[in-house]
mmCIF file of C-alpha atoms in Angstrom:
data_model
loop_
_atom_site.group_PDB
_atom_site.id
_atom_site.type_symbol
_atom_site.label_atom_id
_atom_site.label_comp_id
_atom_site.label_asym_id
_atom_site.label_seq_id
_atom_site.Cartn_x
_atom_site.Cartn_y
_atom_site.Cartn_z
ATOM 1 C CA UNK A 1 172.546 229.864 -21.285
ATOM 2 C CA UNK A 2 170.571 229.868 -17.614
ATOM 3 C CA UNK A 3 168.392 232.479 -16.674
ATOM 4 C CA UNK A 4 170.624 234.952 -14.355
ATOM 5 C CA UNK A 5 168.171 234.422 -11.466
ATOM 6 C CA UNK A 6 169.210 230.188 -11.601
ATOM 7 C CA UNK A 7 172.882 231.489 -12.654
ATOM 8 C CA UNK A 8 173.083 233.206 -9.282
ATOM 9 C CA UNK A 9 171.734 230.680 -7.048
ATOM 10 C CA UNK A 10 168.354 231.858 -6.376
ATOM 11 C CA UNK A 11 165.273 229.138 -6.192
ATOM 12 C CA UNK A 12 162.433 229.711 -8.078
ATOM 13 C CA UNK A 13 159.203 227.447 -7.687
ATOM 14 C CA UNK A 14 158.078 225.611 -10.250
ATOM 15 C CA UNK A 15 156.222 226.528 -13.661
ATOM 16 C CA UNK A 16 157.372 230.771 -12.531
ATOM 17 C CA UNK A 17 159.062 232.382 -14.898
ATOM 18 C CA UNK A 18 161.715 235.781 -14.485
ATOM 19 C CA UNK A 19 160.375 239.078 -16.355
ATOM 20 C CA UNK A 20 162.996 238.738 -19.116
ATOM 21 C CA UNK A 21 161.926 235.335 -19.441
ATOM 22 C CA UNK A 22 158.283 235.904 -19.744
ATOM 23 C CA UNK A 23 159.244 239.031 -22.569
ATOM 24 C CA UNK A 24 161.146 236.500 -24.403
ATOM 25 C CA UNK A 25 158.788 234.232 -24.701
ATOM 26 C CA UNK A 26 156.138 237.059 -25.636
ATOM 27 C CA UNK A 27 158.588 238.585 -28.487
ATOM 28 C CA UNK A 28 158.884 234.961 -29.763
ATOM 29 C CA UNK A 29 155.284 234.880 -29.929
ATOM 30 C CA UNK A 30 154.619 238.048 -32.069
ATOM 31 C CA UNK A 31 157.508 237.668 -34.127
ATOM 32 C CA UNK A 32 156.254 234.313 -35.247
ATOM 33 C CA UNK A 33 152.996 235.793 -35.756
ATOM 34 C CA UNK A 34 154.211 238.701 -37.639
ATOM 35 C CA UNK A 35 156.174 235.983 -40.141
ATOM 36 C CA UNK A 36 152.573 234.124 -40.617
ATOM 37 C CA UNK A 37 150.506 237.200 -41.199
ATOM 38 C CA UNK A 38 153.119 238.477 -43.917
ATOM 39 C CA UNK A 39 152.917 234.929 -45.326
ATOM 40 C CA UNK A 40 149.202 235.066 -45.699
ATOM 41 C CA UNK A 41 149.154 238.532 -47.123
ATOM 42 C CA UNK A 42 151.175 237.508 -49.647
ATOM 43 C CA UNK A 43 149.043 234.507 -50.405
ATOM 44 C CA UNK A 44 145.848 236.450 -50.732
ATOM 45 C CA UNK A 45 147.321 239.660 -53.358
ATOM 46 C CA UNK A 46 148.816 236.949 -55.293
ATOM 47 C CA UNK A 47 145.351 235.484 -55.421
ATOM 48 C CA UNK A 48 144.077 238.866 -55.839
ATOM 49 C CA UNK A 49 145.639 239.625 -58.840
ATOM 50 C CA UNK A 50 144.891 235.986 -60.360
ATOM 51 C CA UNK A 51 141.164 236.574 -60.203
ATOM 52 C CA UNK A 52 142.047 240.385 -61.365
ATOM 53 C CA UNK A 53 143.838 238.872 -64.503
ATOM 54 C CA UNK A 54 140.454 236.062 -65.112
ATOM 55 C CA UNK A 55 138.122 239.203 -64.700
ATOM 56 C CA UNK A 56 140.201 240.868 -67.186
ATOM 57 C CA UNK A 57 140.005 237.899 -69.984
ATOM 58 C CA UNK A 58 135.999 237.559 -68.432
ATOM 59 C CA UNK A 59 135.172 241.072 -69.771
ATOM 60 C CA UNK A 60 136.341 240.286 -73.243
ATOM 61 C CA UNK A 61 134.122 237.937 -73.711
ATOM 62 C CA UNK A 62 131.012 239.925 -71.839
ATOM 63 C CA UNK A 63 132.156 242.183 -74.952
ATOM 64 C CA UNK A 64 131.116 239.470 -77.597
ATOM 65 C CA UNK A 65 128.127 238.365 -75.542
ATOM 66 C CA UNK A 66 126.424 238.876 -78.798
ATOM 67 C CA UNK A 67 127.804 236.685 -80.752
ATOM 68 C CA UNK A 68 127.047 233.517 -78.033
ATOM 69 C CA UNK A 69 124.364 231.364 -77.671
ATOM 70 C CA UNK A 70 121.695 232.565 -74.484
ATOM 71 C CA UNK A 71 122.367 230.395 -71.791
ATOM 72 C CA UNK A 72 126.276 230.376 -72.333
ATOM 73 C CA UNK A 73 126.008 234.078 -72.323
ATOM 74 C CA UNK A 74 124.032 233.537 -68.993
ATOM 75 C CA UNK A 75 126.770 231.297 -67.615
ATOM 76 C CA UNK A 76 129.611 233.506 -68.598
ATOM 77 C CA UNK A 77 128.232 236.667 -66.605
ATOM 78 C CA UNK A 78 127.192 234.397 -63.685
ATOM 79 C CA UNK A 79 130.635 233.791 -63.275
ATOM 80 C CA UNK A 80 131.872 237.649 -63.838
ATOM 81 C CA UNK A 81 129.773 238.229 -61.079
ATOM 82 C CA UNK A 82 131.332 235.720 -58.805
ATOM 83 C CA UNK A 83 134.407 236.732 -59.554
ATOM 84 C CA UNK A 84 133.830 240.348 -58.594
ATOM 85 C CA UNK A 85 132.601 239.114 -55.669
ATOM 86 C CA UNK A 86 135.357 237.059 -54.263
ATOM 87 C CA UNK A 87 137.907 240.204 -55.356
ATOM 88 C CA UNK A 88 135.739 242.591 -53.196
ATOM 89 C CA UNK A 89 136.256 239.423 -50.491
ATOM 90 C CA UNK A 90 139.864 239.726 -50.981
ATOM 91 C CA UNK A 91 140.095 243.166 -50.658
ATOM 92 C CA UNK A 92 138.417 243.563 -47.405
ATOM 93 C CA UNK A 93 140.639 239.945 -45.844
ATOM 94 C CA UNK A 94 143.782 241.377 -47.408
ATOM 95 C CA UNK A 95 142.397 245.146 -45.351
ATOM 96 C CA UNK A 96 141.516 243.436 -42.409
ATOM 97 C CA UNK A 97 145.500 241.247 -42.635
ATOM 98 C CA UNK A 98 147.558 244.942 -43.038
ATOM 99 C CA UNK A 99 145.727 246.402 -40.256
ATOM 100 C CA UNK A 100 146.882 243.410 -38.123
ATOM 101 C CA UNK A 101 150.169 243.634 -39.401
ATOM 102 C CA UNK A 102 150.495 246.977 -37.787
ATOM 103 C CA UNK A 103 149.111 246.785 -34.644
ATOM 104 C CA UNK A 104 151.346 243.628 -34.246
ATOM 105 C CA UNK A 105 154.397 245.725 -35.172
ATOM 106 C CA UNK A 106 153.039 248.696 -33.085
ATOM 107 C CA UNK A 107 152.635 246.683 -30.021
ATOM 108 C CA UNK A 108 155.220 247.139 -27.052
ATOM 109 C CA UNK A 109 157.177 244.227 -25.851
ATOM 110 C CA UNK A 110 156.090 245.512 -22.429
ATOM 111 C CA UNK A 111 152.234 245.580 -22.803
ATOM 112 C CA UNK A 112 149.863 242.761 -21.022
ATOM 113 C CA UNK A 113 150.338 239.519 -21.734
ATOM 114 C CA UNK A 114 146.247 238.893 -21.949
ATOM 115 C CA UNK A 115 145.766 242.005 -24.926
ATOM 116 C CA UNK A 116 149.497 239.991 -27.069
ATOM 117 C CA UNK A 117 147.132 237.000 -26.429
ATOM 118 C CA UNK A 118 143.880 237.867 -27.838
ATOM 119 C CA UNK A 119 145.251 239.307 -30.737
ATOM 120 C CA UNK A 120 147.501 236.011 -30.855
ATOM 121 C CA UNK A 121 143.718 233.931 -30.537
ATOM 122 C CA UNK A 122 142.618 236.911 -33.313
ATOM 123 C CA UNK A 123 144.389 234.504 -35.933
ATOM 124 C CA UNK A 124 144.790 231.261 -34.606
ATOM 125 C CA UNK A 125 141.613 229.543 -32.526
ATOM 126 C CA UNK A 126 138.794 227.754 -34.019
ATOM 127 C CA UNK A 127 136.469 230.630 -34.707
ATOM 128 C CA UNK A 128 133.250 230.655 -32.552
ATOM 129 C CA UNK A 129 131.643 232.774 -35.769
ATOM 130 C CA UNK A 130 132.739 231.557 -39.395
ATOM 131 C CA UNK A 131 132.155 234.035 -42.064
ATOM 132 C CA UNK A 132 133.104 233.604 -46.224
ATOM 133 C CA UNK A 133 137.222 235.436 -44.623
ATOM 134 C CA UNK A 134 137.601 232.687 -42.322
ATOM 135 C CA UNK A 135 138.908 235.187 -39.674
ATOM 136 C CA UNK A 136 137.617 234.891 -36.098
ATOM 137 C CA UNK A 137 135.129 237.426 -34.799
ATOM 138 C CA UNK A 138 137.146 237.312 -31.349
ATOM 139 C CA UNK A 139 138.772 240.462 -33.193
ATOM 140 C CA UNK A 140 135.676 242.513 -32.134
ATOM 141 C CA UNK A 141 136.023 241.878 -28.679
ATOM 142 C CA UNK A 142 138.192 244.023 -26.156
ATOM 143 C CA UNK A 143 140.420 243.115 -24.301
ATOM 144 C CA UNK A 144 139.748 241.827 -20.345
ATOM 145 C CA UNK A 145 140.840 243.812 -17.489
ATOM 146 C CA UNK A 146 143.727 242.796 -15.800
ATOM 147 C CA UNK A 147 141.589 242.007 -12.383
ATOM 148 C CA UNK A 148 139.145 240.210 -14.580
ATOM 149 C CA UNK A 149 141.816 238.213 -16.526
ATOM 150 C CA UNK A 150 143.280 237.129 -12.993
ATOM 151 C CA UNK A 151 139.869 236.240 -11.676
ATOM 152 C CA UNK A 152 139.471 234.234 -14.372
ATOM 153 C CA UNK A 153 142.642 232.354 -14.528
ATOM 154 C CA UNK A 154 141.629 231.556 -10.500
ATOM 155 C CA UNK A 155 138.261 230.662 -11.072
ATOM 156 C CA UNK A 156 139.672 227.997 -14.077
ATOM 157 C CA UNK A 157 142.484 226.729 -11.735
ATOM 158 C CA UNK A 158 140.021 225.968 -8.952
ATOM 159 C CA UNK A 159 137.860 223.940 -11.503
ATOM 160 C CA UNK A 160 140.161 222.278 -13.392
ATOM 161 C CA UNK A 161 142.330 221.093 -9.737
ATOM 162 C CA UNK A 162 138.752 219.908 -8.039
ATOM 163 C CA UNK A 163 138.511 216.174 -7.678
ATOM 164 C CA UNK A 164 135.905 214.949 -9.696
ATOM 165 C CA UNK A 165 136.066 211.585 -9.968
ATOM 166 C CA UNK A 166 133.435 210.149 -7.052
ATOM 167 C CA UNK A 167 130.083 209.086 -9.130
ATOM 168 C CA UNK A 168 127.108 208.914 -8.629
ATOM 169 C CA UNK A 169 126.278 206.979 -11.355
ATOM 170 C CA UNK A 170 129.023 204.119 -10.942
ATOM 171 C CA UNK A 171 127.766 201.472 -12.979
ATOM 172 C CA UNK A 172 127.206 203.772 -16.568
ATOM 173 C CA UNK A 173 130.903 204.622 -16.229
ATOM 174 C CA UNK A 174 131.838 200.971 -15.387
ATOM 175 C CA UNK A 175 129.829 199.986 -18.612
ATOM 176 C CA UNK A 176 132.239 201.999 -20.432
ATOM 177 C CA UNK A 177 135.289 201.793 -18.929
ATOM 178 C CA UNK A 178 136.013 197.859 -19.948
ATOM 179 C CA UNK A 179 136.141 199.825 -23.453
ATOM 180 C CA UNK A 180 139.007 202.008 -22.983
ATOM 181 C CA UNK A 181 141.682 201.610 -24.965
ATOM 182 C CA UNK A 182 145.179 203.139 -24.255
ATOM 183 C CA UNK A 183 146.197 206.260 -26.188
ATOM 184 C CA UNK A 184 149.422 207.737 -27.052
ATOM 185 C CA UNK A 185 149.910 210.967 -28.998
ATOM 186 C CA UNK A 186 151.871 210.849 -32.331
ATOM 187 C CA UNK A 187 154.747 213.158 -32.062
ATOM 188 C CA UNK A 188 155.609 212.758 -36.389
ATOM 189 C CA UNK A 189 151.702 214.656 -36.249
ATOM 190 C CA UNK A 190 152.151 217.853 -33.436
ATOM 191 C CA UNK A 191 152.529 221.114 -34.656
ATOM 192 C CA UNK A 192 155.654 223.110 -33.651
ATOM 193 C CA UNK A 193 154.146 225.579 -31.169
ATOM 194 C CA UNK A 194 152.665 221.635 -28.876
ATOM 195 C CA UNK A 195 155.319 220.392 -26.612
ATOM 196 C CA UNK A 196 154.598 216.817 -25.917
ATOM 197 C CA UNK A 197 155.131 215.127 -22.526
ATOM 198 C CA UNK A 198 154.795 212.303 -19.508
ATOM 199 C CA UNK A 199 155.666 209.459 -22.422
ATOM 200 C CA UNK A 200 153.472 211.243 -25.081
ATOM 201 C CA UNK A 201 150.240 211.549 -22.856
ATOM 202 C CA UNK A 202 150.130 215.264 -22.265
ATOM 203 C CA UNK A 203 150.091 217.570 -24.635
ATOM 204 C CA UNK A 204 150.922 221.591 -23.762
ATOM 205 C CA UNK A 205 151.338 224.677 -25.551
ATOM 206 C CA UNK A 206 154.704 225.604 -24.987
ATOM 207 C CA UNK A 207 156.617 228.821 -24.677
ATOM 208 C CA UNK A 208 158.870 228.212 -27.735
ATOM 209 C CA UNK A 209 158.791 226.135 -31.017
ATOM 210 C CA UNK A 210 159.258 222.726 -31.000
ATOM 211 C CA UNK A 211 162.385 221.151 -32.678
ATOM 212 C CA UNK A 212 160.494 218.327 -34.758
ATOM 213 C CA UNK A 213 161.873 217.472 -37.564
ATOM 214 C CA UNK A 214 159.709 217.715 -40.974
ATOM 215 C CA UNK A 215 156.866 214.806 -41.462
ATOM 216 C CA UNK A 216 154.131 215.144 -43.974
ATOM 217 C CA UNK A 217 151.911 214.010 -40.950
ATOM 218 C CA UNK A 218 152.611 217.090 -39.311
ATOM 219 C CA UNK A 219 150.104 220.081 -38.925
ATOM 220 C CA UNK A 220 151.268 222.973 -39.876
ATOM 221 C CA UNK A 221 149.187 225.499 -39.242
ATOM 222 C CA UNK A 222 146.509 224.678 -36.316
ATOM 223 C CA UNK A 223 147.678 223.295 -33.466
ATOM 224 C CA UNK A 224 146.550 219.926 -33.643
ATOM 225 C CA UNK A 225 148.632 216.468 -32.952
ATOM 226 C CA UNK A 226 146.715 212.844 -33.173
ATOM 227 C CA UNK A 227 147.308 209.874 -31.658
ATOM 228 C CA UNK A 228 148.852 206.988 -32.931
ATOM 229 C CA UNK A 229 145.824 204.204 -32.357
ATOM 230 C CA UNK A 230 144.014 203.652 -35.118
ATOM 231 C CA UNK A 231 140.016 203.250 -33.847
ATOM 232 C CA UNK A 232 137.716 201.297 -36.351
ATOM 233 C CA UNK A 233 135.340 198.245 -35.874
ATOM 234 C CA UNK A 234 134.713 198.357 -31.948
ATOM 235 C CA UNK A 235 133.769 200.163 -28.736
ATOM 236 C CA UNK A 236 136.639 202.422 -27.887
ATOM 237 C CA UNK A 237 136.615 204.408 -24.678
ATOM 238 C CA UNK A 238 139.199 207.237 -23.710
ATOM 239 C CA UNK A 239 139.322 210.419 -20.873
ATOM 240 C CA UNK A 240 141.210 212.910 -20.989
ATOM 241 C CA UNK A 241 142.222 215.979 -18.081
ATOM 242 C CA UNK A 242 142.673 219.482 -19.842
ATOM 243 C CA UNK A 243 143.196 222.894 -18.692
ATOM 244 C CA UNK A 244 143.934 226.680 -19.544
ATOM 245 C CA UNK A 245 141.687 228.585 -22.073
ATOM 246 C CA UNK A 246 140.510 226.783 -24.549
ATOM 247 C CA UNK A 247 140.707 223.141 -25.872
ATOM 248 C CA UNK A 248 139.234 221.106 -28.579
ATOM 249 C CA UNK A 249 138.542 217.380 -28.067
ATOM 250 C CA UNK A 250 138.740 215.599 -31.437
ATOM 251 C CA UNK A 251 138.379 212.589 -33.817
ATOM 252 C CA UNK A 252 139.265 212.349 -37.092
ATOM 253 C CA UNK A 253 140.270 210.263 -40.088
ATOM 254 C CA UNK A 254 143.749 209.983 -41.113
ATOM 255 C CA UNK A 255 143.365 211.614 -44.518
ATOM 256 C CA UNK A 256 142.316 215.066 -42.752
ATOM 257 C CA UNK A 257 144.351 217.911 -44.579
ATOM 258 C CA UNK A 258 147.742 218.975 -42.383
ATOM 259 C CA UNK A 259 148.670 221.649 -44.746
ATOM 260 C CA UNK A 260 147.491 225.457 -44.609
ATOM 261 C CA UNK A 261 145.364 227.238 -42.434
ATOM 262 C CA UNK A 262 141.435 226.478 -44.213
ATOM 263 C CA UNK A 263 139.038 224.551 -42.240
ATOM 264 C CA UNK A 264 140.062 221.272 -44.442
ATOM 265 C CA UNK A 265 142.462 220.678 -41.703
ATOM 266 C CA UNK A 266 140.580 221.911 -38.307
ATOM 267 C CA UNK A 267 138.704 219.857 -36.220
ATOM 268 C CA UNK A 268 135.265 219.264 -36.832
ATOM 269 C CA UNK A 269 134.989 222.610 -39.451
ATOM 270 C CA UNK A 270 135.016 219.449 -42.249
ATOM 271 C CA UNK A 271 133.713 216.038 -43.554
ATOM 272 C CA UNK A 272 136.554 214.536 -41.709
ATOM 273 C CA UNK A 273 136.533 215.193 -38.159
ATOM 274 C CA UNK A 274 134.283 215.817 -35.034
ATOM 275 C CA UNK A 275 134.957 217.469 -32.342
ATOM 276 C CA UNK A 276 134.007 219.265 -28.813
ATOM 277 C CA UNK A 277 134.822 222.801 -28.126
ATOM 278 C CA UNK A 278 135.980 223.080 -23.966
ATOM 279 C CA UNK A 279 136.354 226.672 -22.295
ATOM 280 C CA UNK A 280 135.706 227.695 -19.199
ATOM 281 C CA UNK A 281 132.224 229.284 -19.897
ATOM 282 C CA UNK A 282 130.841 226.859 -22.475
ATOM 283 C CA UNK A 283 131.271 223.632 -24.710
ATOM 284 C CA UNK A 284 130.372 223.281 -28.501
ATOM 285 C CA UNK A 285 129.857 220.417 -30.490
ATOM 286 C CA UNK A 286 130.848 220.255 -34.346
ATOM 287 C CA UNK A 287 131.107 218.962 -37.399
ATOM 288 C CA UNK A 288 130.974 220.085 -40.755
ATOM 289 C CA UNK A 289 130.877 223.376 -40.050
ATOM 290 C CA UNK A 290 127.300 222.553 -38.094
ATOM 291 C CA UNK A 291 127.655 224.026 -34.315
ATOM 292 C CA UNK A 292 125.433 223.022 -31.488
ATOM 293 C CA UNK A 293 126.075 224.624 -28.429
ATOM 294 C CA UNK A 294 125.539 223.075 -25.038
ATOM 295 C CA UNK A 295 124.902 224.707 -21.966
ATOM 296 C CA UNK A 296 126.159 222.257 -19.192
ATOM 297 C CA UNK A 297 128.760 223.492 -15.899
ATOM 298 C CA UNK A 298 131.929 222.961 -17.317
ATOM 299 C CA UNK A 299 134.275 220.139 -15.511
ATOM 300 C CA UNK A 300 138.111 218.942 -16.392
ATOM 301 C CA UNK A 301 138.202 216.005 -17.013
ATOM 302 C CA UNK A 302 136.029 214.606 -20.316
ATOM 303 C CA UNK A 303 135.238 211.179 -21.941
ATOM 304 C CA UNK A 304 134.593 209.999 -25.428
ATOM 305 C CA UNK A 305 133.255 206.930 -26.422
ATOM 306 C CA UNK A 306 133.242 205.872 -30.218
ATOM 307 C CA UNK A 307 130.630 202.959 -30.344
ATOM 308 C CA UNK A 308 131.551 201.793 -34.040
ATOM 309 C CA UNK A 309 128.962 198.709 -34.229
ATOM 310 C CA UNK A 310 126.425 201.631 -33.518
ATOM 311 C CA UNK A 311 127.754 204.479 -35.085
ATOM 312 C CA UNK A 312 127.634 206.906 -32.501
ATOM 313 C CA UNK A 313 130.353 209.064 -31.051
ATOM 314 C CA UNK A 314 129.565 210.051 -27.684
ATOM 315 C CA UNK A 315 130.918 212.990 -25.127
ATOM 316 C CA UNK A 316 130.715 212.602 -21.730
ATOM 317 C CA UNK A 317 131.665 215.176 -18.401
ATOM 318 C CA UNK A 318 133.199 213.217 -15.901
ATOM 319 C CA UNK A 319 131.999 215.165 -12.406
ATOM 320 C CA UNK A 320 130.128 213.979 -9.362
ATOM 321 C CA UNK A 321 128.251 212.144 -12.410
ATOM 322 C CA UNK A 322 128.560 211.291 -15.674
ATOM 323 C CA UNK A 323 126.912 213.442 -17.862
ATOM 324 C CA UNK A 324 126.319 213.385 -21.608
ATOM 325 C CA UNK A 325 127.458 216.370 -23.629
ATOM 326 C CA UNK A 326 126.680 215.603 -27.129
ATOM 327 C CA UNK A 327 126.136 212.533 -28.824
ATOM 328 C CA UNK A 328 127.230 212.257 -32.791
ATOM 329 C CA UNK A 329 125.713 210.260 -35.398
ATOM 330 C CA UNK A 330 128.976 208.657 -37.236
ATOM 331 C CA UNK A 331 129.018 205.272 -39.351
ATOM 332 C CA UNK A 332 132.261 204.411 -40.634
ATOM 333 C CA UNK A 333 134.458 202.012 -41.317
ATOM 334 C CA UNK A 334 137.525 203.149 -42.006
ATOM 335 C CA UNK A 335 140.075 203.827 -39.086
ATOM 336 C CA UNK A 336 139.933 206.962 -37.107
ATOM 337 C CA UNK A 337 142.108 208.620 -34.699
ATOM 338 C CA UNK A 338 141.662 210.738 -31.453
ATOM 339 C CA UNK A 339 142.491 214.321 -31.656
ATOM 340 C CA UNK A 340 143.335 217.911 -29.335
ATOM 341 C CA UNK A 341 143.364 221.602 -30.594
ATOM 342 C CA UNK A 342 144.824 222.894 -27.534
ATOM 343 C CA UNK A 343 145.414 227.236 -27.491
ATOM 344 C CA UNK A 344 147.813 228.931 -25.974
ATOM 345 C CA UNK A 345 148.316 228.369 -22.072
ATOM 346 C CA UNK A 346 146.097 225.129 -22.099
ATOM 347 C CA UNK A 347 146.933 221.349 -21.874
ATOM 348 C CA UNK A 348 145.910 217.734 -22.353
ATOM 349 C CA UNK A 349 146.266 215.067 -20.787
ATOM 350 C CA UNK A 350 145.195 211.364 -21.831
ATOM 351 C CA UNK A 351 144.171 209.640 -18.713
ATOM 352 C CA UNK A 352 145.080 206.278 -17.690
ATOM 353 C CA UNK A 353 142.328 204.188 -16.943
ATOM 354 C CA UNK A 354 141.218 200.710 -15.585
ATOM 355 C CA UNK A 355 138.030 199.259 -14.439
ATOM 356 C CA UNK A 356 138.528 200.513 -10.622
ATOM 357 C CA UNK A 357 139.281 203.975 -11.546
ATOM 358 C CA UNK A 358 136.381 206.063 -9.938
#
């Protein structure tokens, strides 16, 4: 059914949205939310009271620790004392989860669309602080001010609309761009909440979920999609445009994990993947877990080049020069495929590119 404001004939600009609109798409947002936090306090009692059970069976043989040898005895209470230790862990994730769950269930469909989004980041963006829960420390932090948030949002759409593609340095980018190699993003690999677009070159986080049917490929929890190429063996060279609050530029072999919400299957948190953090105010580099941080004006528009004969996997910022972010160490040869973790309200887009383009 059309909105009643199209229904009766009214013209509305582009990308605007009516008030009912804009609360449906909120309430689809926390009720999706409060499905996944349910889901994952289920997942840690049940886990709870498996380690419970093993601390149980544990104790009897603490009990008999008399009867066994000295360094099994050793052994054996080492791993009591893990095991208490990961139930306290429990305890205070599964704490932390209810409290969410309330606040989400407590929270008026009317309130602020920036506080429904931070606590919507609270459980879904790549965490700038890891610790042993795997939640996001963004839960610590309040809210912006309304003024602020809209400051911000103008201060981001006045970078990210800037032309910046007039270099200074010419001839580096040149060098690089008879390496690019044309991208397309896999739809069989997007999860629900991405909305593909322009032939599978943008990428956007969309209002709604996404009617994809079910692929093994597909990511599940993060919201991640990959392309298509397979990279391996050469000099590969790609840009992309992105926008909003927060994006992740990735790569990452095909075998990365697209099940569950650990790090196994979130760029550059693993073995498998590298990646660089965009927001307005900073980038990070990471992979493995290992952070670097990089303080460098932010820009739009970004370009990776994966030099395979030299195993290095370089970032670029594409302003009135060419700058270089972060530069990886990587050696492989097994294929690998360019990545986006894009948050709610952002986008990506793959850039077409040619040897003139500057």
């Amino acid at each position: 059914m059309r909105p009643a404001s199209v229904q009766s004939g009214e013209h509305r600009s582009p990308g605007t949205e009516t008030m009912d609109e804009e609360r449906a798409r909120r309430q689809s947002h926390l009720e999706y939310m409060r499905a996944e936090v349910k889901k994952r306090i289920q997942e840690k009692e049940k886990k709870l009271e498996e380690k419970q059970q093993t601390l149980l069976s544990m104790g009897i043989v603490q009990s008999m620790r008399s009867e066994i040898p000295g360094s099994m005895a050793v052994q054996k209470l080492r791993k009591v004392r893990k095991t208490r230790e990961l139930i306290e862990r429990l305890q205070k994730e599964i704490k932390v989860l209810k409290m969410r769950d309330a606040e989400l269930d407590e929270r008026p469909q009317t309130e602020n669309n920036i506080h429904f989004l931070q606590n919507f980041l609270y459980f879904c963006v790549p965490p700038g602080d890891e610790n042993l829960t795997g939640i996001p420390k963004i839960l610590q932090t309040q809210s912006p001010k309304e003024n602020g948030n809209q400051e911000f949002l103008q201060m981001n759409k006045t970078r990210v609309n800037t032309p910046c593609y007039r270099l200074q340095n010419v001839r580096e980018r040149d060098q690089l761009l008879q390496y690019s190699c044309p991208l397309n993003l896999d739809p069989s690999t997007a999860n629900r909440w991405l909305h593909l677009s322009d032939g599978n070159k943008k990428v956007t986080f969309g209002a709604t979920v996404s009617s994809y049917p079910d692929h093994p490929d597909r990511f599940d929890w993060w919201f991640q999609v990959l392309c298509k190429e397979a990279l391996c063996g050469t000099h590969c060279y790609w840009e992309v445009e992105w926008s909003g609050e927060k994006v992740e530029i990735g790569v990452a072999y095909k075998g990365i994990s697209r099940k569950g919400y650990d790090y196994q299957g979130l760029f550059g948190r693993n073995d498998k993947s590298w990646s660089l953090s965009c927001s307005y105010s900073s980038y990070t580099a990471c992979h493995n877990k290992t952070k670097t941080q990089i303080t460098a004006p932010s820009c739009g528009r970004i370009g990776v080049h994966l030099d395979c004969p030299n195993g290095a996997l370089s970032f670029y910022s594409i302003s009135d020069r060419m700058t270089l972010l972060h530069r990886f160490g990587i050696f492989s040869t097994v294929p690998l495929h360019a990545g986006f973790w894009v948050a709610p309200n952002s986008s990506v887009t793959i850039c077409s590119l040619n040897p003139c383009d500057h």
